[in-house]
């Protein structure tokens, strides 16, 4: 298993190199530069800035400098935030994004699986319809719509929670963003769980278990849940990478200092270092999460383990 | 415990401590964007200026109405030729670490500003100082030749290239703030990090969470600390204005520095007296590529300008009542008086349209031979609304408009390359003087996106800037402005307004043309 994991990790290196190289050159080909804006800078200032950031060197030389720095673990400077390097900014934003993302991820799994199981057990009955309708709201409504509604109800009218900000990091500041982030994923997980659980519950080994007189609760917990979770696990990889890399919308609306907004803002600002830094960070995270999903698969399905 | 966890816990603990220490006298300001730096020589945005102007102070500073008043200098004299300024520093001024602020700190800061290695975006704002531009260009390498000299610790002499009537206003700008030489030399680039940074303003920064906020507290070493009514401020990063308004309504912000225009009517009814909309030293305009036929024809440009119904844009399209612009320099600009206006300003709109049709017909265009024009703007709902409205205003003239939008970087890149026919632009004054606007139309200036060129205009601007008599200077400038307006060098559309929302518990907030409101002038009702 360790060998398999190492082989998987090594095989990602060429992919990552291609992605970094492609991102580097595509970014430079995009029209507009990091110092273009409403107030054009005089040529002398632009020259000084270009020299300061090595942008006056031939593109291939800039690339070699970047790759050289990268191999030494240096993600370089950010043009839009001069007091912090790209690596420093990512390290500053990560704890916030991870806190919110992890909580939303766990809540999405717990709520999604529970609702999905209930839906399957009460298939086409009232609880299934009611939960299904509620969960549909979470899936269908985009978070840029849900967030302001929750802010208005729970922040302004009821004044139960702060409308935004990180504050002192206490739970009251985190509840609304976590709910907004978790809701669509909980919805999708519940739909996947429900479908998968219905399929599993119709299989022979479950019928045998029922024939033996095992109650429905025990049947689900002991026999049906594990195989029914296989498709859910497949979904968890992308869901985790989405949640743990932060959400531009949620962080913007709630004014959270996470890393979700970095990529888009950096791309708009032509902040080359920050764009590449976030691309690399996301890639590493996705590779790592996919590896975890594979391990979870192996744990759930002995056939995978023995392959 | 790894570094990551430590940082996270430290930040959470500091946040908790600050939350407990925060009481009624902490000002919570919705500040918009994330600051690029706390180093005043690395800034370029108004959201950064709000913080920098609270934590640093120049020789001259601004009062609540944004007029120049003595800052670190208690007095100054100007030589008869208007070129040499001699500043006397206040007694006992100190950095926040207790070290004295000396004339040498100003010399150090100005030399660092123009040092090409420092690559300061806004160094050009101080190019009026002798040899500043040459040093920045690398033509002079001896920094001692910069026109900034410390006569002694308390006396600073600044020599200019030419007499510059707005120089005291330019000294209020953050590019003219002193820097703590002893800290910058000891810490290098890290001098500006929280824990290292030393400032000389009424407040000092104690926390910066990128993407969230900057926190300041009173600087006990500042000469006027005992008069400060606000203990400190939190400048919040939040670019989503709708979300910011919700936080303001929930009492989480005391001041918003911008608001969604479509909420203005709602705010007037539901937050009476809290939304401040005031004239602002800025101009929203369209450039027309005067190097490209048929836009090189003055009649075409004038027809396009005359057919814009400016009276409806502020009240109806934007909803915040921006005033229609018929001049190039916004009214109320210092050292100027009443600006020059287009000759057809007071004609009824239908007469303007009739005249515009006539001019276009003379230029060879009309319903039978429509003028095709590409109107480019940077992506933004308001720019789009205005572009659509103006395109419909031009339609009766037989102008067939193609709207093109692009993100800001691309739009301005194309504007600078002269690749647009008609393009949206805007200008906010860096310093309160007509030169800051008139300079936009000088031949060869980068911001002259329409590439309009007139030697007489260029000559008058140069002459005006060399004139020390403010009255005569204003007369020369006004002639130049009139010439540009007669030629329809560009199409002024509206003067910007500042848009703040101020809680009723805040006192001392005075609307002003530069939209600068330093915390030191504010107080808070319990």
Short mmCIF file of N, CA and C in Angstrom, two decimals, chain B residues 18 53 70 77 86 90 92 105-106 133 139 217 220 236 257 305 311 328 331 386 395 401 427 463 472 476 508:
data_model
loop_
_atom_site.label_atom_id
_atom_site.label_comp_id
_atom_site.label_asym_id
_atom_site.label_seq_id
_atom_site.Cartn_x
_atom_site.Cartn_y
_atom_site.Cartn_z
N UNK B 18 -7.85 41.62 21.48
CA UNK B 18 -8.28 42.88 20.88
C UNK B 18 -9.78 43.06 20.97
N UNK B 53 -2.41 57.50 6.42
CA UNK B 53 -2.56 58.86 6.94
C UNK B 53 -2.90 58.91 8.42
N UNK B 70 -0.18 72.64 9.53
CA UNK B 70 1.12 72.12 9.97
C UNK B 70 1.00 70.71 10.54
N UNK B 77 8.84 78.63 5.43
CA UNK B 77 8.98 79.86 4.63
C UNK B 77 9.23 79.45 3.19
N UNK B 86 11.57 76.17 3.29
CA UNK B 86 12.35 75.81 4.49
C UNK B 86 11.38 75.51 5.63
N UNK B 90 8.54 70.58 14.45
CA UNK B 90 8.02 70.80 15.81
C UNK B 90 9.04 70.33 16.84
N UNK B 92 10.17 68.22 19.95
CA UNK B 92 9.80 66.99 20.67
C UNK B 92 9.04 65.95 19.87
N UNK B 105 15.38 62.12 8.80
CA UNK B 105 14.41 61.08 8.46
C UNK B 105 13.64 61.46 7.19
N UNK B 106 13.39 62.74 7.03
CA UNK B 106 12.70 63.19 5.80
C UNK B 106 13.62 63.05 4.60
N UNK B 133 13.37 63.41 -10.56
CA UNK B 133 13.11 62.59 -11.74
C UNK B 133 14.42 62.02 -12.31
N UNK B 139 19.71 58.86 -14.15
CA UNK B 139 20.62 59.80 -14.81
C UNK B 139 21.57 60.44 -13.81
N UNK B 217 -3.79 51.50 17.21
CA UNK B 217 -4.09 52.06 18.55
C UNK B 217 -3.37 53.41 18.65
N UNK B 220 1.28 56.87 21.69
CA UNK B 220 1.50 57.74 22.86
C UNK B 220 2.60 58.77 22.63
N UNK B 236 -11.43 47.35 8.00
CA UNK B 236 -11.81 46.02 7.53
C UNK B 236 -11.74 45.90 6.01
N UNK B 257 -16.98 53.26 3.55
CA UNK B 257 -16.33 54.23 2.68
C UNK B 257 -16.85 54.15 1.25
N UNK B 305 -20.25 64.43 -27.91
CA UNK B 305 -20.30 65.03 -26.58
C UNK B 305 -21.64 65.71 -26.33
N UNK B 311 -27.61 65.12 -17.72
CA UNK B 311 -28.51 65.42 -16.59
C UNK B 311 -29.19 64.16 -16.03
N UNK B 328 -13.61 70.35 -17.62
CA UNK B 328 -12.62 69.28 -17.47
C UNK B 328 -12.09 69.23 -16.04
N UNK B 331 -15.45 71.59 -10.43
CA UNK B 331 -15.61 72.81 -9.65
C UNK B 331 -15.17 72.57 -8.20
N UNK B 386 -24.06 52.93 -18.00
CA UNK B 386 -23.81 54.24 -18.62
C UNK B 386 -23.55 54.07 -20.12
N UNK B 395 -27.90 57.06 -30.71
CA UNK B 395 -28.63 56.39 -31.79
C UNK B 395 -29.39 57.37 -32.69
N UNK B 401 -23.46 51.99 -32.35
CA UNK B 401 -22.43 51.73 -31.33
C UNK B 401 -22.27 50.22 -31.07
N UNK B 427 -10.74 59.79 -13.51
CA UNK B 427 -9.55 60.31 -12.84
C UNK B 427 -9.92 60.89 -11.48
N UNK B 463 3.39 77.04 -19.34
CA UNK B 463 3.44 78.43 -18.87
C UNK B 463 2.76 78.58 -17.51
N UNK B 472 -2.83 84.68 -11.91
CA UNK B 472 -2.43 84.63 -13.33
C UNK B 472 -2.38 83.18 -13.82
N UNK B 476 -4.34 81.44 -17.04
CA UNK B 476 -3.69 80.70 -18.14
C UNK B 476 -4.30 79.30 -18.25
N UNK B 508 -17.72 64.74 13.87
CA UNK B 508 -16.51 65.32 13.30
C UNK B 508 -16.23 64.89 11.88
#
